[in-house]
GROMACS .gro file of C-alpha atoms in nm:
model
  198
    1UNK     CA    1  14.634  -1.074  -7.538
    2UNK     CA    2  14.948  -0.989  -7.753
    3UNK     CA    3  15.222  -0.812  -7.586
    4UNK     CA    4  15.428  -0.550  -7.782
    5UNK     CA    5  15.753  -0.391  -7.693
    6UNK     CA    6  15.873  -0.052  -7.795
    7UNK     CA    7  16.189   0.055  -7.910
    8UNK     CA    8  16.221   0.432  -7.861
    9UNK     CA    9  16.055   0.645  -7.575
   10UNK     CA   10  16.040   0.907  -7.757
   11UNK     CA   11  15.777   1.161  -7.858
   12UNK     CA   12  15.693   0.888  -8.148
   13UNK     CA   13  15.705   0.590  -7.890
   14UNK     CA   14  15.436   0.746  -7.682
   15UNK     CA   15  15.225   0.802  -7.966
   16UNK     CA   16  15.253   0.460  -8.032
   17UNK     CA   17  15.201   0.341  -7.719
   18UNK     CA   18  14.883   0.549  -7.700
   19UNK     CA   19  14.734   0.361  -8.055
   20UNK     CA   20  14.853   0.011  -7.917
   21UNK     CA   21  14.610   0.118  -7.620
   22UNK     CA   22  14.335   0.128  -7.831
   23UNK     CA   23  14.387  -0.208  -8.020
   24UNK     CA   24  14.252  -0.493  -7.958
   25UNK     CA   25  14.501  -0.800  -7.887
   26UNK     CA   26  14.744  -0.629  -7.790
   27UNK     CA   27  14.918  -0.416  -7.445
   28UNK     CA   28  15.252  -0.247  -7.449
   29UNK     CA   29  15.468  -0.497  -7.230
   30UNK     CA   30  15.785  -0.182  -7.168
   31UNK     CA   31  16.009   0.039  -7.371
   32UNK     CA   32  16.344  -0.006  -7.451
   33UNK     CA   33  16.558   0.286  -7.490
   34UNK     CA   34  16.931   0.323  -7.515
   35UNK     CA   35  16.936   0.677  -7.359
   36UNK     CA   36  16.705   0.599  -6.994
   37UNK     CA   37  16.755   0.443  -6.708
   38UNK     CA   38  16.622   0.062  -6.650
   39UNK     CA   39  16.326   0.118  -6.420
   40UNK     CA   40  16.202   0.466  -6.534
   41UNK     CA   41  15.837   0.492  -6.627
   42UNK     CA   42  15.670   0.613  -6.890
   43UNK     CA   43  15.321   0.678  -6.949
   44UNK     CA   44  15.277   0.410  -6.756
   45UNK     CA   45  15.505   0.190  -6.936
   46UNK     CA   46  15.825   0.078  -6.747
   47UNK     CA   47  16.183   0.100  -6.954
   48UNK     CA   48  16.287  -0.238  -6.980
   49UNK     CA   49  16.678  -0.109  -7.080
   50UNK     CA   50  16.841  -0.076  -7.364
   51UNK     CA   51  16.938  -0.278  -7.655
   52UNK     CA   52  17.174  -0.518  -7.454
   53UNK     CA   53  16.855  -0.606  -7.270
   54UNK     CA   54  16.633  -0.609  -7.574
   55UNK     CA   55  16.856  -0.903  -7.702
   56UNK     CA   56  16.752  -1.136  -7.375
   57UNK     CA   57  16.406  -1.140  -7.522
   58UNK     CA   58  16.315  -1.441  -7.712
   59UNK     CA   59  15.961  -1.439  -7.986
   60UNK     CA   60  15.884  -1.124  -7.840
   61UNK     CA   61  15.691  -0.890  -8.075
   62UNK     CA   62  15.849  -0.556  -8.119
   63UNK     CA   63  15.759  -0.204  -8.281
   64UNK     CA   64  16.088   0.052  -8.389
   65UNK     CA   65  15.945   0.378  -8.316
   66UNK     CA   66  16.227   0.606  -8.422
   67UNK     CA   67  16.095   0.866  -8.684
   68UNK     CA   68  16.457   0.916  -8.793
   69UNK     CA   69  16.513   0.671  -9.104
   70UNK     CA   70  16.884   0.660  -9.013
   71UNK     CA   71  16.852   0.563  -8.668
   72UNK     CA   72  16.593   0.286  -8.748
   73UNK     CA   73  16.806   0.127  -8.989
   74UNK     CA   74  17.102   0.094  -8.806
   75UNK     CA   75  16.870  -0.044  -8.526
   76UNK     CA   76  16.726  -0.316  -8.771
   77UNK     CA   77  17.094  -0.435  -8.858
   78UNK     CA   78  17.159  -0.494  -8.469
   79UNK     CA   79  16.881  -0.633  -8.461
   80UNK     CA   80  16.917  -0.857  -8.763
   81UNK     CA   81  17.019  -1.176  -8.567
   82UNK     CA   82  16.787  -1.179  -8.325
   83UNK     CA   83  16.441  -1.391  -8.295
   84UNK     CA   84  16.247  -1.106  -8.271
   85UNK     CA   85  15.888  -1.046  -8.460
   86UNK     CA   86  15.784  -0.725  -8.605
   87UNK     CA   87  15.424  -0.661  -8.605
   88UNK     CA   88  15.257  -0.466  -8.812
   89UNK     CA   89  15.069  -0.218  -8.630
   90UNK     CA   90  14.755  -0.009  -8.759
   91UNK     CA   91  14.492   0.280  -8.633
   92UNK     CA   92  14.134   0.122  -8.699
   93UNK     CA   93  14.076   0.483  -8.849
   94UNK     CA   94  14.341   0.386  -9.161
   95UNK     CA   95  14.220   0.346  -9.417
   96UNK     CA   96  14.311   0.086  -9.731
   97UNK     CA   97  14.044   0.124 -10.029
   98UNK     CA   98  14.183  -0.215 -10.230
   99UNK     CA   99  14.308  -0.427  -9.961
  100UNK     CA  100  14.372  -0.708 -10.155
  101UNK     CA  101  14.664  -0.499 -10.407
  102UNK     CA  102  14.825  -0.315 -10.063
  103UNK     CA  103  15.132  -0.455  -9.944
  104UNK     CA  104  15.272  -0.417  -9.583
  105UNK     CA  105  15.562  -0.537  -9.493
  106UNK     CA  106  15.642  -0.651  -9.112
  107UNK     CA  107  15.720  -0.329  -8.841
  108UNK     CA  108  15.464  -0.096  -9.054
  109UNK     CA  109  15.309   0.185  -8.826
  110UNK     CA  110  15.011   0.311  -9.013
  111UNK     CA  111  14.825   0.593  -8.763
  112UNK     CA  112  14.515   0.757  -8.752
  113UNK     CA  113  14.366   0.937  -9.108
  114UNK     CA  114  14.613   0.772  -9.344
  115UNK     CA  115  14.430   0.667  -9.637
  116UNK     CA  116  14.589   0.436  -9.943
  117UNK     CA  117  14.418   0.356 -10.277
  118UNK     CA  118  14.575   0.096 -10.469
  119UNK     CA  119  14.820  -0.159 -10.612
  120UNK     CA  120  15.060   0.019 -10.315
  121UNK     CA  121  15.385  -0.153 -10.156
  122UNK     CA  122  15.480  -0.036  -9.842
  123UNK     CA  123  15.892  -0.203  -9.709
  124UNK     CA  124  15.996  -0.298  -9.357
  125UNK     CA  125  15.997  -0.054  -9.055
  126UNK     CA  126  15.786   0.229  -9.280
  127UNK     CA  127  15.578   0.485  -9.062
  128UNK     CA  128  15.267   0.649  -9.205
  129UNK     CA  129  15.206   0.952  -9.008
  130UNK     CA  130  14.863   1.074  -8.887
  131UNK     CA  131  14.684   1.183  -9.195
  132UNK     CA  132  14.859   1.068  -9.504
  133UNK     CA  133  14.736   1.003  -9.842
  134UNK     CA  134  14.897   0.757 -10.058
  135UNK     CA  135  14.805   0.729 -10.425
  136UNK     CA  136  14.765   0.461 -10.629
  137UNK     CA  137  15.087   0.228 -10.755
  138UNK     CA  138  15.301   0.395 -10.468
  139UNK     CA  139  15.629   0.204 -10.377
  140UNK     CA  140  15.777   0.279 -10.005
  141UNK     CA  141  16.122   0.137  -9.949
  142UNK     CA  142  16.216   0.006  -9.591
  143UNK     CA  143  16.296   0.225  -9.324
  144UNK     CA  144  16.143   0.538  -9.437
  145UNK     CA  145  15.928   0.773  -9.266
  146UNK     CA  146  15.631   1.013  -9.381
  147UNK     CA  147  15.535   1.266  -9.169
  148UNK     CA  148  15.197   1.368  -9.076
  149UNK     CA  149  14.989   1.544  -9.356
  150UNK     CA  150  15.220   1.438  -9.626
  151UNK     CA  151  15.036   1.334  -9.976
  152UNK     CA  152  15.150   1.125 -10.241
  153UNK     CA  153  15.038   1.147 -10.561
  154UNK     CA  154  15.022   0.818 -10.776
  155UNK     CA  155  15.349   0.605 -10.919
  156UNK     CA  156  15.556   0.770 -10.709
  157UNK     CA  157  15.870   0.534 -10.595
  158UNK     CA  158  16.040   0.673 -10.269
  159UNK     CA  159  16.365   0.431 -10.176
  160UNK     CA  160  16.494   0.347  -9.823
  161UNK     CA  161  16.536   0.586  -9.570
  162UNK     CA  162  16.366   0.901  -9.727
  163UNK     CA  163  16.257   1.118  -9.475
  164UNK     CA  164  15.951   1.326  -9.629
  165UNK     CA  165  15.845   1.648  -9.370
  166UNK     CA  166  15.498   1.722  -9.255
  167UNK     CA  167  15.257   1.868  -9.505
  168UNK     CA  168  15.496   1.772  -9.817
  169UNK     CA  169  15.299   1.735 -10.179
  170UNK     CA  170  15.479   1.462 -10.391
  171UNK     CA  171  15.355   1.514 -10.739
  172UNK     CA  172  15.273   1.212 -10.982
  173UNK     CA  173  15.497   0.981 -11.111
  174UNK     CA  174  15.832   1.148 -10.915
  175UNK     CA  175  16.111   0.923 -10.757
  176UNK     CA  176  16.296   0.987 -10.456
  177UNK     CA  177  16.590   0.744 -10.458
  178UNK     CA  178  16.748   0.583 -10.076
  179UNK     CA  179  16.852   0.856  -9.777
  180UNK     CA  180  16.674   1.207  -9.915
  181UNK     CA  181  16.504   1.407  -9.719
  182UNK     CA  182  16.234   1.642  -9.789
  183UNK     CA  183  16.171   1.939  -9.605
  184UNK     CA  184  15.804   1.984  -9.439
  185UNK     CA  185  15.580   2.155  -9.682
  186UNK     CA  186  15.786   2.120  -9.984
  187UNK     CA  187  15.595   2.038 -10.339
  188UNK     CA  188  15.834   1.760 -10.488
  189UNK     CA  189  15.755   1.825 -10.844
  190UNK     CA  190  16.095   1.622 -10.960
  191UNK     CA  191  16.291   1.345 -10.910
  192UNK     CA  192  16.501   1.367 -10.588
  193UNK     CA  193  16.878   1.179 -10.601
  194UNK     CA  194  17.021   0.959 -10.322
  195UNK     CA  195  17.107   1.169 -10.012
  196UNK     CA  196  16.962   1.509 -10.162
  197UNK     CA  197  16.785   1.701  -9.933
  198UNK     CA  198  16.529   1.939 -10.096
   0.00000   0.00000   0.00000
């Protein structure tokens, strides 16, 4: 049996912690969270402390869970010296059609009801929300996070932490270049610049 530690308590961290349940190999070994207290329990998962303790761990396996691309990049820089594994981490409901042209990169959360075609690259530290669909020749950079219900239409290219809302449309062949965000529900029929929020 693997053991996996959390980094975030959060609403997202739980969620994680309850598809890590269901895998098998592996059991949530604590959170750590900057913003509890060392000791406090949650859902049945101590907190383990904060960063300053996450850096005592050596080889341990660890999951970001911070939905916020912003917050999990600075976390991976802090993290960037340490001996730490990233695991990729997927529902047995997800669902890749051409395994062998998908590629996922380590800390990848996919959850349950995503579904990806083809010829897709997914970067470091990228969540897939419950019940994505990613089209064919699809580029993800690191860090960024798709909400749940969000589809995305074939050769799209999204850069690092984009942020793309629950329920968003991204129509074929757009780009949405490093730290945009995209409201829930928006159709992106367009490319999106760096830092735009649309």
């Amino acid at each position: 049996m693997n053991t996996l530690f959390l980094y975030g308590a959060g609403g997202l961290g739980r969620e994680v912690k309850a598809l890590v349940d269901g895998l098998p190999g592996w059991k949530v070994g604590g959170f750590f969270d900057d913003g509890l207290k060392k000791g406090d329990v949650i859902n049945g998962v101590p907190v383990l402390g904060g960063f300053a303790e996450l850096a005592a761990v050596k080889n341990g396996n660890l999951v970001l869970t911070f939905g916020l691309p912003k917050v999990k990049s600075d976390v991976v820089v802090r993290l960037a010296s340490l001996a730490i594994a990233f695991p990729i981490i997927r529902h047995p409901s997800a669902i890749i059609q051409d395994a062998d042209s998908v590629m996922l990169s380590p800390g990848c959360v996919l959850t349950a009801g995503v579904i990806m075609t083809t010829d897709i690259e997914i970067g470091r530290h990228v969540l897939l929300n419950l019940n994505c669909t990613i089209g064919h020749d699809v580029k993800i950079g690191d860090c960024s996070s798709i909400m749940p219900g969000v589809n995305i239409s074939g050769n799209v290219k999204i850069g690092k932490n984009v942020l793309i809302g629950s329920g968003a449309t991204i129509l074929n062949g757009v780009c949405i270049e490093d730290n945009a965000i995209i409201g829930a529900g928006a159709v992106v029929t367009r490319d999106v610049p760096a830092g735009r929020t649309v």
